mmCIF file of C-alpha atoms and ligand atoms in Angstrom:
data_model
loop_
_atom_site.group_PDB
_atom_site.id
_atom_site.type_symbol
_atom_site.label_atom_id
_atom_site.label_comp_id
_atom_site.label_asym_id
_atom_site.label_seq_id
_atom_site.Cartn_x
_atom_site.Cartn_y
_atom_site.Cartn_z
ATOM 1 C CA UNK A 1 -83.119 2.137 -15.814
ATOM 2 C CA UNK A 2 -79.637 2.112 -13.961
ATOM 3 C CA UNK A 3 -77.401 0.449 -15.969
ATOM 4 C CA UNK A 4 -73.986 -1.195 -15.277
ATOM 5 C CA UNK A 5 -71.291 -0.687 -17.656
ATOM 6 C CA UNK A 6 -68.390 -2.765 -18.455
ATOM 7 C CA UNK A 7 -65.026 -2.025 -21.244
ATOM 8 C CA UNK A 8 -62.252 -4.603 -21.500
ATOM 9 C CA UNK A 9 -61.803 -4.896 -24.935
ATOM 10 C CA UNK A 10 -57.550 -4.136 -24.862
ATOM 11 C CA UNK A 11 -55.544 -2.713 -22.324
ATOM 12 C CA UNK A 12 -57.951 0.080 -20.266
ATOM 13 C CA UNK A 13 -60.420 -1.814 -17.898
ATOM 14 C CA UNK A 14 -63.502 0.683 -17.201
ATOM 15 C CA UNK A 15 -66.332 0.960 -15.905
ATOM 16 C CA UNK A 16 -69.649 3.142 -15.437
ATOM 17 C CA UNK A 17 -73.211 3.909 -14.384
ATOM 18 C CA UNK A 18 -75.784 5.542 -16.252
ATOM 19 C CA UNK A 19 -79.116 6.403 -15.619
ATOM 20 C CA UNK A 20 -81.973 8.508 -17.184
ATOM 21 C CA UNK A 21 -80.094 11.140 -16.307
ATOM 22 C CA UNK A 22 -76.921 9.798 -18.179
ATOM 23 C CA UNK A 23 -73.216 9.118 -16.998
ATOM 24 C CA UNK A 24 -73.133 8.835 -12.917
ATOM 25 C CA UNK A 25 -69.614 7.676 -13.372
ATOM 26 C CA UNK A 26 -66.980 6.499 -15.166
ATOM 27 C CA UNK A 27 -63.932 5.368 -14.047
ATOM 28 C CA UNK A 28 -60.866 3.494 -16.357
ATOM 29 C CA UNK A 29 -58.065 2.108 -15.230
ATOM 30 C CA UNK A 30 -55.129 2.351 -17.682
ATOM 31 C CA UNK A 31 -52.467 0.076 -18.693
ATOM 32 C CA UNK A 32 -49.666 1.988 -20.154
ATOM 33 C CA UNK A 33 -47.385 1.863 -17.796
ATOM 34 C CA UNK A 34 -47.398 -2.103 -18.438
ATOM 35 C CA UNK A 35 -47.602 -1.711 -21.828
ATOM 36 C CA UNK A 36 -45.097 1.352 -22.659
ATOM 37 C CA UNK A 37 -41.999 -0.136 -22.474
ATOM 38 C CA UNK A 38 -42.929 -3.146 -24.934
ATOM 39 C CA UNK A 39 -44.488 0.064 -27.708
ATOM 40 C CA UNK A 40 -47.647 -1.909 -27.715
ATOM 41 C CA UNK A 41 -49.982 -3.844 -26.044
ATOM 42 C CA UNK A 42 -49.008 -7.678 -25.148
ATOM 43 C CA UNK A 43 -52.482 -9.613 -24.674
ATOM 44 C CA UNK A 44 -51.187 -11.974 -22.246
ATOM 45 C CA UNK A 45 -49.786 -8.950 -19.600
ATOM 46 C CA UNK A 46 -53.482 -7.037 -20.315
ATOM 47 C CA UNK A 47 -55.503 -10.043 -19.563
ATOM 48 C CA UNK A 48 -53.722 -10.651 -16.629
ATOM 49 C CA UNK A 49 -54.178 -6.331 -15.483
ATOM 50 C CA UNK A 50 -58.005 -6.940 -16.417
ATOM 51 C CA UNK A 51 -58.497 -9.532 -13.537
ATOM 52 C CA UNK A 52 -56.741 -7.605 -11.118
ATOM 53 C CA UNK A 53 -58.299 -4.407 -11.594
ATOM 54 C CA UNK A 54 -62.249 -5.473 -12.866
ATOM 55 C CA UNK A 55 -63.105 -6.159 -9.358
ATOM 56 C CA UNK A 56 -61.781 -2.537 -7.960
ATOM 57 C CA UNK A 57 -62.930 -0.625 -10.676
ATOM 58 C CA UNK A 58 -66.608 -2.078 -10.531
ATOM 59 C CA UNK A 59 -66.791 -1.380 -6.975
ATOM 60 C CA UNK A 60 -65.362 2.536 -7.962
ATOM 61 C CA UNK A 61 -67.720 3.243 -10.080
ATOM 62 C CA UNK A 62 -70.293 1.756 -8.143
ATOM 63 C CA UNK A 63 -69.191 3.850 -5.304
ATOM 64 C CA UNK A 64 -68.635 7.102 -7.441
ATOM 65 C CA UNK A 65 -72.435 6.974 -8.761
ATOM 66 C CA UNK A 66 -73.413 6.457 -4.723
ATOM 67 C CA UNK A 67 -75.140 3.248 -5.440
ATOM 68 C CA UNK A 68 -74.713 -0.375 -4.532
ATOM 69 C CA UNK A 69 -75.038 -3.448 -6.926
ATOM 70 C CA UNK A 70 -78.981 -3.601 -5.180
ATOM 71 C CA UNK A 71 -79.724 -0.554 -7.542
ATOM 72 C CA UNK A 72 -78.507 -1.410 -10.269
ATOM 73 C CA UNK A 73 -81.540 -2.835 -12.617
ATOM 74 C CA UNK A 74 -79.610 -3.832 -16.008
ATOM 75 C CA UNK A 75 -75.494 -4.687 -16.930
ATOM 76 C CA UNK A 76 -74.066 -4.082 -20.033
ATOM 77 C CA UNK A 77 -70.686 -5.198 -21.157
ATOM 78 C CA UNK A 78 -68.413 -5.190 -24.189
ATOM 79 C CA UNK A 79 -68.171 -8.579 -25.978
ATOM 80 C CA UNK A 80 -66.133 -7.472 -29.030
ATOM 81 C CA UNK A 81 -64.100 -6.492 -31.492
ATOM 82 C CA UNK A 82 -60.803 -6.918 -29.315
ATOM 83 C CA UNK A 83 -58.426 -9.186 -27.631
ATOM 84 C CA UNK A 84 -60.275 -12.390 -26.985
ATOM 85 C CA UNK A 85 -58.588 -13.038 -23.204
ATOM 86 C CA UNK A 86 -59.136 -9.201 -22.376
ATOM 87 C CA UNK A 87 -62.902 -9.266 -23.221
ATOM 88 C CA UNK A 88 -63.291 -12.171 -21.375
ATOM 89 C CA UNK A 89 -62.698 -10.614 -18.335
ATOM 90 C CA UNK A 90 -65.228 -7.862 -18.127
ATOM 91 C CA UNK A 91 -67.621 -10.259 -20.019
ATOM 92 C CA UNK A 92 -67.494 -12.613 -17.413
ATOM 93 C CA UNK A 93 -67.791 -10.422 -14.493
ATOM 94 C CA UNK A 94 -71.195 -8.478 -16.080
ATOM 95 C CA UNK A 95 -72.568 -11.992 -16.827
ATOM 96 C CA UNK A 96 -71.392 -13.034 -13.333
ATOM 97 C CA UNK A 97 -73.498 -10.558 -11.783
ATOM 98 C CA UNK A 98 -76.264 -10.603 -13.917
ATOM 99 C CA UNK A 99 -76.598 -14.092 -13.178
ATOM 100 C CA UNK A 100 -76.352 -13.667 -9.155
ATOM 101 C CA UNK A 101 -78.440 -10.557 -9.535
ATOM 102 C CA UNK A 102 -81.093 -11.956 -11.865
ATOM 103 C CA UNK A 103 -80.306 -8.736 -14.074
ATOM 104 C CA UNK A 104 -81.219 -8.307 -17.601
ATOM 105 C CA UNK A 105 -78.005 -8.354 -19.634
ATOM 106 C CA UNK A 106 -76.678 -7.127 -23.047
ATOM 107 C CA UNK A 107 -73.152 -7.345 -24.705
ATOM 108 C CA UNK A 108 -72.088 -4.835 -26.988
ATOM 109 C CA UNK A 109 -69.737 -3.921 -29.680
ATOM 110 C CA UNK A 110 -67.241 -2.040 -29.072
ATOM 111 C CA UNK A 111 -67.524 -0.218 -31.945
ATOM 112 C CA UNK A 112 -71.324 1.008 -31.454
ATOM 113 C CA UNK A 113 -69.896 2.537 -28.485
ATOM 114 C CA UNK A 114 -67.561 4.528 -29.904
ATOM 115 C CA UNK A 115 -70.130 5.604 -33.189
ATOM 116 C CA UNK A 116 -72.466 6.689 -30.306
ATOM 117 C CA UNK A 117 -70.094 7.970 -28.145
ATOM 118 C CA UNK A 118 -70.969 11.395 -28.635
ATOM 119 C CA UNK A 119 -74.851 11.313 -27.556
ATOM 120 C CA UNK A 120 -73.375 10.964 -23.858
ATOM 121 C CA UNK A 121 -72.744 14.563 -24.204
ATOM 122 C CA UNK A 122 -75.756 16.001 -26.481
ATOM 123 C CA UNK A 123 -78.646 15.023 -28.483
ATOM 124 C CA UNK A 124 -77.544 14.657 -32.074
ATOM 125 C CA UNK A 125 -80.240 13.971 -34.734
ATOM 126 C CA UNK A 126 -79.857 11.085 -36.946
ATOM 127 C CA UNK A 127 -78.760 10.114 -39.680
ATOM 128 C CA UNK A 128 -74.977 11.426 -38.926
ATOM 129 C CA UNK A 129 -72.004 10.283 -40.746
ATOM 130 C CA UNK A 130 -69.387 8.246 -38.061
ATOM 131 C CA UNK A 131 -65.605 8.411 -38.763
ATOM 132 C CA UNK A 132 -64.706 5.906 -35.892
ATOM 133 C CA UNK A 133 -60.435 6.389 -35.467
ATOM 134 C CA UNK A 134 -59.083 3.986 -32.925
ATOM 135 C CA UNK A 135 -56.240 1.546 -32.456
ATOM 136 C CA UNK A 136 -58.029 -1.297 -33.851
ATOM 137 C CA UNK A 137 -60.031 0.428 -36.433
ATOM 138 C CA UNK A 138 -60.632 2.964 -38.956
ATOM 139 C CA UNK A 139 -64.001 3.369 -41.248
ATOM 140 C CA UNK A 140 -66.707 5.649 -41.792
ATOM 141 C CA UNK A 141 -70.239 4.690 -41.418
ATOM 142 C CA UNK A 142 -73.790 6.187 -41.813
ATOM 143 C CA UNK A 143 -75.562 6.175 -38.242
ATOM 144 C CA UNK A 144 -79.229 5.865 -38.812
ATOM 145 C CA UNK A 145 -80.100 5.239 -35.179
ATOM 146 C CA UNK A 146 -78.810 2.980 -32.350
ATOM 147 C CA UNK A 147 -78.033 -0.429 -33.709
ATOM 148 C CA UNK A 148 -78.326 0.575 -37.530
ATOM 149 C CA UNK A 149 -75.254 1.327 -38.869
ATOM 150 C CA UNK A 150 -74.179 1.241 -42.920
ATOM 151 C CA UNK A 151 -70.550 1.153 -43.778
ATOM 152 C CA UNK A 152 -68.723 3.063 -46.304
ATOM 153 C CA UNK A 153 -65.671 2.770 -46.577
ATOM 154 C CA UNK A 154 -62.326 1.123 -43.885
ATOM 155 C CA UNK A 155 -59.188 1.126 -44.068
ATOM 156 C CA UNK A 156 -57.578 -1.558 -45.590
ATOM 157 C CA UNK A 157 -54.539 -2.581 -43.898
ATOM 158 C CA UNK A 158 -53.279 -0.443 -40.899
ATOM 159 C CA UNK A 159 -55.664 1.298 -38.422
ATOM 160 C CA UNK A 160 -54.729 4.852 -38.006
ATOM 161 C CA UNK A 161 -53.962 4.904 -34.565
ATOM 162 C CA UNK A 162 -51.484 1.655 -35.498
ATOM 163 C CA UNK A 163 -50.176 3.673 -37.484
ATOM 164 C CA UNK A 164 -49.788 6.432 -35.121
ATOM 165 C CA UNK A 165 -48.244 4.038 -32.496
ATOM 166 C CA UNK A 166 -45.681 2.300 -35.199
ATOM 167 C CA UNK A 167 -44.792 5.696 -36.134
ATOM 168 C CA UNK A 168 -43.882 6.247 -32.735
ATOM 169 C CA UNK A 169 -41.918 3.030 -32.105
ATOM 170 C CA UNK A 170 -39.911 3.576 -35.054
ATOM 171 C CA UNK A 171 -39.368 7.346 -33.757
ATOM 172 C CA UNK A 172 -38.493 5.545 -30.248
ATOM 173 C CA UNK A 173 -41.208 7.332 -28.591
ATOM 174 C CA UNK A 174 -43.434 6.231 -25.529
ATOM 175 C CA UNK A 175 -47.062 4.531 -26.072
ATOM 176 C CA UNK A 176 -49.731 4.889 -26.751
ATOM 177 C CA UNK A 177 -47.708 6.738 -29.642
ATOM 178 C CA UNK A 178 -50.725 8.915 -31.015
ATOM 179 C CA UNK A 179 -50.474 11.373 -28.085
ATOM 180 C CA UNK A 180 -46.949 11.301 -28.270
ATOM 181 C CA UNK A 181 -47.040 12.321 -31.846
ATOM 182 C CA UNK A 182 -49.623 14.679 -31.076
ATOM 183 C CA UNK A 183 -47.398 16.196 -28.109
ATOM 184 C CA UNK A 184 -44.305 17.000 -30.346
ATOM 185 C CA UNK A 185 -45.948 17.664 -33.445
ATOM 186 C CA UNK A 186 -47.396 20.870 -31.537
ATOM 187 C CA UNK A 187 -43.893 22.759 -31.981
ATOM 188 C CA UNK A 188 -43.028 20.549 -35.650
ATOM 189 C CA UNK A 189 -43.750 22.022 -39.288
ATOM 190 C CA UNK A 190 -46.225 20.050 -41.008
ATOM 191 C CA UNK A 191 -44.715 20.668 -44.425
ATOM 192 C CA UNK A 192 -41.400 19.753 -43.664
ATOM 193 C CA UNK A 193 -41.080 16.716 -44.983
ATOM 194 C CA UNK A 194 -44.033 15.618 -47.992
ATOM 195 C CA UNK A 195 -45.295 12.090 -46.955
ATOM 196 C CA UNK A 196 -47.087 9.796 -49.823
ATOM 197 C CA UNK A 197 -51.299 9.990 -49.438
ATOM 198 C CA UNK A 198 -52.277 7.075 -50.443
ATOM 199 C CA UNK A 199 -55.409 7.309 -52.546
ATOM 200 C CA UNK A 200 -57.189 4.311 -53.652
ATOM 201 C CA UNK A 201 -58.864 3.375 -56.695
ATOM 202 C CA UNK A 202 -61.552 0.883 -55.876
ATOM 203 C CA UNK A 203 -63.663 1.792 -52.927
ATOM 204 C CA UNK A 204 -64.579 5.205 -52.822
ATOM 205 C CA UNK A 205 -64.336 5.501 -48.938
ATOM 206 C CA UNK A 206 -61.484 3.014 -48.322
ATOM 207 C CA UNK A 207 -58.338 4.391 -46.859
ATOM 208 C CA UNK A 208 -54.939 2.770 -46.390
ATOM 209 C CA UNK A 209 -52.220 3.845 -44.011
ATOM 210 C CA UNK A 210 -49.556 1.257 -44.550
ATOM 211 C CA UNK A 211 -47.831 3.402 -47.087
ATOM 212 C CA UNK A 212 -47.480 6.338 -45.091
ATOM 213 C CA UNK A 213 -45.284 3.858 -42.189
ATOM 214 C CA UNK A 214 -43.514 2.091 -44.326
ATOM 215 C CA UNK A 215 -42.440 6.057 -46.188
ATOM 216 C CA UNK A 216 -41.959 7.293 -42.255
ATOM 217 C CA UNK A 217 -39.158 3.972 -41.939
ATOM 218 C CA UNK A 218 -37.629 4.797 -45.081
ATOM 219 C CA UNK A 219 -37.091 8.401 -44.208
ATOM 220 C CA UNK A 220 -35.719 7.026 -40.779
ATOM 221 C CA UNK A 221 -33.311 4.690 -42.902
ATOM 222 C CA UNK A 222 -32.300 7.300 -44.996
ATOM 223 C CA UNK A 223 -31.519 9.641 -42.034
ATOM 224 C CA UNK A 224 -32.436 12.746 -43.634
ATOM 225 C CA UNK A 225 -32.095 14.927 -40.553
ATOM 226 C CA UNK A 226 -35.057 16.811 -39.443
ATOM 227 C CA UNK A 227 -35.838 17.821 -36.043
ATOM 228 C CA UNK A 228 -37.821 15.316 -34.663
ATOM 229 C CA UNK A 229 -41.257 17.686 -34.061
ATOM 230 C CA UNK A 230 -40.974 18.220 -38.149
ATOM 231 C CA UNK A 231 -41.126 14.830 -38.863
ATOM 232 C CA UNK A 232 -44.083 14.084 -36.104
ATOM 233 C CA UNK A 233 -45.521 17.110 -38.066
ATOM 234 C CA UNK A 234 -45.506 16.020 -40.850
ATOM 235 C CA UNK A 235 -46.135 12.380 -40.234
ATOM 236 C CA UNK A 236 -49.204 13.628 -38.401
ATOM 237 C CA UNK A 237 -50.355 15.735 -41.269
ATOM 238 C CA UNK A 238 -50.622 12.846 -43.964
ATOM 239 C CA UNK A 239 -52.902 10.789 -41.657
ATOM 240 C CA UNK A 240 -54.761 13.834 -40.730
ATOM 241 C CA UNK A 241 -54.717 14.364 -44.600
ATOM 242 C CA UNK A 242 -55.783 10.643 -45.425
ATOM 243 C CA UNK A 243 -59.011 10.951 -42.566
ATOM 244 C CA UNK A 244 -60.016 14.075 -43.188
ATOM 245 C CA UNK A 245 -60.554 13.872 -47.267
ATOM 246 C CA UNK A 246 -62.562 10.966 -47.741
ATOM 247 C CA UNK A 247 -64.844 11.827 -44.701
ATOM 248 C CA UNK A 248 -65.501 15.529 -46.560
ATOM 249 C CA UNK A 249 -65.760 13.955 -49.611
ATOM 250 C CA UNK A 250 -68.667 11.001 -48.396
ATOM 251 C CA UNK A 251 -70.684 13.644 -46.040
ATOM 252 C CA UNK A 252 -70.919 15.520 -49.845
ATOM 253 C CA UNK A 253 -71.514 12.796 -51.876
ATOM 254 C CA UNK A 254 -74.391 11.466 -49.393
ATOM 255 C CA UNK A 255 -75.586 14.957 -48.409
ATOM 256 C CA UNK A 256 -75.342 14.160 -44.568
ATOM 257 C CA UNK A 257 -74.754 17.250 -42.756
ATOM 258 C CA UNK A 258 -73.026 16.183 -39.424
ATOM 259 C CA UNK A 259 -70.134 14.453 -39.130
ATOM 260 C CA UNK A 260 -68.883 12.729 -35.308
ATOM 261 C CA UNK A 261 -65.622 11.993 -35.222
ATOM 262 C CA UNK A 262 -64.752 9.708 -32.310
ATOM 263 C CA UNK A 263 -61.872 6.820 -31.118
ATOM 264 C CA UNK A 264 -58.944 7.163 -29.809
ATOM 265 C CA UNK A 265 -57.549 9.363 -32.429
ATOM 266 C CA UNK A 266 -59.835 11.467 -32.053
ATOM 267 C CA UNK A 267 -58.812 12.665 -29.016
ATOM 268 C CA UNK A 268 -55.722 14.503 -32.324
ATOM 269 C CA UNK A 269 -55.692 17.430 -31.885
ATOM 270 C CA UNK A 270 -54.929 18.686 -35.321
ATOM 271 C CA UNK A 271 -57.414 15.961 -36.477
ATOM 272 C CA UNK A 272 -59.708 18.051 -34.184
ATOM 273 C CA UNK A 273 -59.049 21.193 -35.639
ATOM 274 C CA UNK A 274 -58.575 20.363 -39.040
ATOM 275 C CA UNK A 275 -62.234 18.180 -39.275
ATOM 276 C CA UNK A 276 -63.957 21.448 -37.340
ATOM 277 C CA UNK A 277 -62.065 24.286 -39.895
ATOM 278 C CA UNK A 278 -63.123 22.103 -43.011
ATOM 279 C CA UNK A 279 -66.015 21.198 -42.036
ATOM 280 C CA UNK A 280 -67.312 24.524 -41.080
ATOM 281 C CA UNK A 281 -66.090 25.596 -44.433
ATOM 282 C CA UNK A 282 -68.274 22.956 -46.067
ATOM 283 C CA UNK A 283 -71.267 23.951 -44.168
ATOM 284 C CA UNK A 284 -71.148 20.609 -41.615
ATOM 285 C CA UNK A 285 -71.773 20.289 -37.891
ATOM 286 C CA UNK A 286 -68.201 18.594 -37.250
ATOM 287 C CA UNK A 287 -68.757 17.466 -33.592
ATOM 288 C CA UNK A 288 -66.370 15.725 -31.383
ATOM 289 C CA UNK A 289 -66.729 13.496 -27.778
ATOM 290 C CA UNK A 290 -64.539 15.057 -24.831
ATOM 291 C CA UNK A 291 -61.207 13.609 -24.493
ATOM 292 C CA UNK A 292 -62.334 11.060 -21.888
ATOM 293 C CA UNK A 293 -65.089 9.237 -24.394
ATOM 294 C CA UNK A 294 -62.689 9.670 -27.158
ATOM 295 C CA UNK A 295 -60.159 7.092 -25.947
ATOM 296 C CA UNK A 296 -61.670 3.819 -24.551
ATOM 297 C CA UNK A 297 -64.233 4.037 -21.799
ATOM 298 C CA UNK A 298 -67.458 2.268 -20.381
ATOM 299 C CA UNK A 299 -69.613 5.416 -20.733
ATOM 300 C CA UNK A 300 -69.794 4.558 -24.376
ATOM 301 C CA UNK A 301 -70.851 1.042 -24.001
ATOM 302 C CA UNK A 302 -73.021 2.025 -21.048
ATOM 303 C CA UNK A 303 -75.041 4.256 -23.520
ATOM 304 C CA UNK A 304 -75.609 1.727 -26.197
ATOM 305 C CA UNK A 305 -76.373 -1.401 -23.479
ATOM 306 C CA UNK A 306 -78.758 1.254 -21.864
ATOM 307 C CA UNK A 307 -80.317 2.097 -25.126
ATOM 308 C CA UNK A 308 -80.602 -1.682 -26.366
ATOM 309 C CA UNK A 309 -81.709 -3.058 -22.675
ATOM 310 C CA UNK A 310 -84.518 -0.054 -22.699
ATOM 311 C CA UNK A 311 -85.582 -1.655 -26.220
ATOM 312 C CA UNK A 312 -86.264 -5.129 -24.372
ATOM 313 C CA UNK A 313 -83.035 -6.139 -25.813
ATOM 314 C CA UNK A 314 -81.006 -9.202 -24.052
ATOM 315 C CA UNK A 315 -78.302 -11.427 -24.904
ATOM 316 C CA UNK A 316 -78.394 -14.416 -23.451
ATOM 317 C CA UNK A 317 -75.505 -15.568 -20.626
ATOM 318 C CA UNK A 318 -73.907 -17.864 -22.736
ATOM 319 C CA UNK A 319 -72.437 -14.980 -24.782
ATOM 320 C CA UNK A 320 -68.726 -15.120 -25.506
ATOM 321 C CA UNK A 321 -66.296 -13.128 -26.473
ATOM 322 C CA UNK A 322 -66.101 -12.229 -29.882
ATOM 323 C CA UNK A 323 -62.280 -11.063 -31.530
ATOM 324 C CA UNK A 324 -63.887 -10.057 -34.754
ATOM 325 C CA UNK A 325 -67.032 -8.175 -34.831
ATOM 326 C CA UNK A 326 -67.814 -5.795 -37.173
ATOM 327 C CA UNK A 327 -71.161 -3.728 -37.273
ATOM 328 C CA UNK A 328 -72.085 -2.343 -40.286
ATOM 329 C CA UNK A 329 -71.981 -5.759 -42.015
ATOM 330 C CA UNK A 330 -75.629 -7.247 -41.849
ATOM 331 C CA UNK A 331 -74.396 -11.095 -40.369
ATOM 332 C CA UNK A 332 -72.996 -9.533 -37.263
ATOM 333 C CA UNK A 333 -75.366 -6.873 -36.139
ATOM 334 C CA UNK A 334 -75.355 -8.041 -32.313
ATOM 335 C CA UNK A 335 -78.931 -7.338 -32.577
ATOM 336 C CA UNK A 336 -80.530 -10.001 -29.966
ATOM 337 C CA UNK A 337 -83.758 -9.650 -31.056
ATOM 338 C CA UNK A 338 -83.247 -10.142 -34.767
ATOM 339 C CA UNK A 339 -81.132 -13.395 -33.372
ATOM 340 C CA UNK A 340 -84.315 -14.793 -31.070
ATOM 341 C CA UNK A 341 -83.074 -14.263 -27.859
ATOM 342 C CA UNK A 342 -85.377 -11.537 -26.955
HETATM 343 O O1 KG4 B 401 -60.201 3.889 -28.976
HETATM 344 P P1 KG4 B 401 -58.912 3.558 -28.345
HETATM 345 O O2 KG4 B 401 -58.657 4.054 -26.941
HETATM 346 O O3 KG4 B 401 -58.671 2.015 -28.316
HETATM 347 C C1 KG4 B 401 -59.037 1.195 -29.390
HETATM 348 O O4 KG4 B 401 -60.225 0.803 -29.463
HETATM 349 O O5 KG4 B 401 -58.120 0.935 -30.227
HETATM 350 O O6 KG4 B 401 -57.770 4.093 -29.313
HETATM 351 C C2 KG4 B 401 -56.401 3.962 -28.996
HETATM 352 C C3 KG4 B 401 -55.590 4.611 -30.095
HETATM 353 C C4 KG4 B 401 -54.088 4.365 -29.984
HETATM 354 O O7 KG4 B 401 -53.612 3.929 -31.240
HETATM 355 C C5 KG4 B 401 -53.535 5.736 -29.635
HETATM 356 O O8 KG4 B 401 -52.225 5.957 -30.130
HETATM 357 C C6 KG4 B 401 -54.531 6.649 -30.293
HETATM 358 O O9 KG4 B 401 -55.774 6.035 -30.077
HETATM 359 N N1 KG4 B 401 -54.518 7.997 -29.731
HETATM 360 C C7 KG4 B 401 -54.121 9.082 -30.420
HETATM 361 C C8 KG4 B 401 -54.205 10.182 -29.525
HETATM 362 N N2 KG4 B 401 -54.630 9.715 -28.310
HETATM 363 C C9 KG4 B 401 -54.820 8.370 -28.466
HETATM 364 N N3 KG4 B 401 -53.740 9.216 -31.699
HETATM 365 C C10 KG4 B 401 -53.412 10.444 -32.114
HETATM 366 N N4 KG4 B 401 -53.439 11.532 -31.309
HETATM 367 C C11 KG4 B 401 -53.829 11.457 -30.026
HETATM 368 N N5 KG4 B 401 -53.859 12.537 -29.256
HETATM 369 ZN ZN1 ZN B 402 -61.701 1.684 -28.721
#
């Protein structure tokens, strides 16, 4: 089946084409240079970016994959977690040609595409343990198989990527502040300056990177002087710190023996490093997507639509956007035919 893919879900509008074969292309459009000068995304400027590039950006990757919309046989599109007017965009124009088409379609969380990223690039046997790192989220799930997902543990206040990006707005860097951080913190020392880890006490798996911000603005207040690659450094390290422990600690405790790291932040480099040395010290397969399905991309969702369409899987057209979404809780597993629309 050659699927369709659409991603709007914040401030990159992508899209792909998959077949049996897998990716055909993938193309994504990014924001930042909208974005970068506000140090964050504004919902009303990305909305606005999705409608003028959806239409373009369909027709590249339509183009790239040397097919028309007359071969395409399913659509797939992401219909949350995210900003409600961004979604609606790509939502919209997958339903829009499903319906003209007479396609089967499927939304899909956003989230399931990251957790799954990594199968674009290899066969990975289930179950695997998912640390899913992005702007929006952080948690750590079980992946038994496409579309059944357990949570363990989230974060509960900032995501680590926000965290990332605040850092980097308080540090009066560019955005998306993660690869900024990442960028300086190459040349920093990580143990120049000893940021809190927050550990909490209830919920084993639950992480918390509030305190680590809120230590990076005192240090700023207190202007204590380091270069600035030391304090990205170190600033880096504690998150790294805060991921990697609890993911170690869960892929013991529940004897799974691969862990995928994948989001946004996972395109870290020390993250990267760090999860692969520990892990291969604790006996794990630490695997990682490539840089371009780390960070937002329609690959991902392409995947999971394929996957779910290929099951007999279909949402129905009057789908809508969705800001909240989580998988891994049992009420909101998009799972169409548990919800009678098959
Ligand atoms: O998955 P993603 O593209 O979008 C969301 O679903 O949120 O993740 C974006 C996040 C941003 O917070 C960005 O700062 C972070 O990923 N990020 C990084 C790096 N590249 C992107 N964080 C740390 N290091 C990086 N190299
Ligand atoms: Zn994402």
């Amino acid at each position: 089946m050659r699927v369709l893919a659409i991603e709007s879900s914040c401030d990159d509008t992508a899209a792909a084409v998959l077949n049996a074969d897998g990716v055909r292309s993938s193309v994504v459009a990014s924001q930042d240079l909208v974005h970068g000068r506000y140090g964050g995304v504004v919902p009303e400027l990305a909305s606005r970016q999705h409608v003028l590039a959806i239409v373009p950006i369909i027709e590249r990757a339509l183009a790239d994959a040397h097919v028309t919309l007359d071969d395409i046989e399913g659509v797939a599109a992401t219909y949350g977690p995210g900003l409600v007017g961004s979604l609606l965009v790509g939502l919209q124009a997958a339903k829009g040609i499903a319906l003209a088409r007479g396609l089967p379609f499927v939304g899909v969380n956003h989230l399931e595409g990251h957790l799954l990223a990594i199968l674009l690039d290899r066969p990975v046997a289930f179950p695997y343990l998912g640390l899913l790192v992005s702007g929006g989220h952080t948690s750590l799930y079980v992946v038994d198989g496409v579309g059944a997902y357990r949570l363990l543990g989230r974060t509960r206040d900032d995501a680590a990527g926000e965290a990332f990006d605040k850092g980097a707005k308080m540090l009066g860097l560019g955005y998306p502040g993660g690869r900024e951080i990442d960028r300086l913190a190459a040349d920093g020392d990580r143990r120049a300056i000893r940021f809190p880890r927050a550990t909490l006490k209830r919920g084993a798996y639950d992480l918390s990177f509030s305190g680590v911000k809120t230590a990076l603005r005192q240090y700023l207040l207190e202007e204590r002087g380091a270069p600035l690659a030391d304090v990205c450094a170190s600033f880096q390290e504690a998150i790294v710190d805060m991921l990697a422990a609890p993911t170690l600690r869960a892929a013991h405790d529940l004897g799974l023996e691969t862990v995928v790291v994948s989001g946004g932040v996972s395109a870290n480099r020390r993250l990267r490093a760090r999860m692969e040395e520990e892990g291969a010290r604790a006996g794990l397969t630490v695997l990682l997507p490539r840089f371009a399905y780390c960070t937002d991309n329609a690959a991902m969702i392409g995947y999971a639509g394929r996957a779910r369409l290929l099951r007999g899987e279909r949402h129905p057209l009057t789908l809508n956007a969705a800001a909240t979404a989580p998988i891994g809780l049992p009420d909101t597993l998009p799972h169409a035919a548990e919800a009678g629309h098959a």
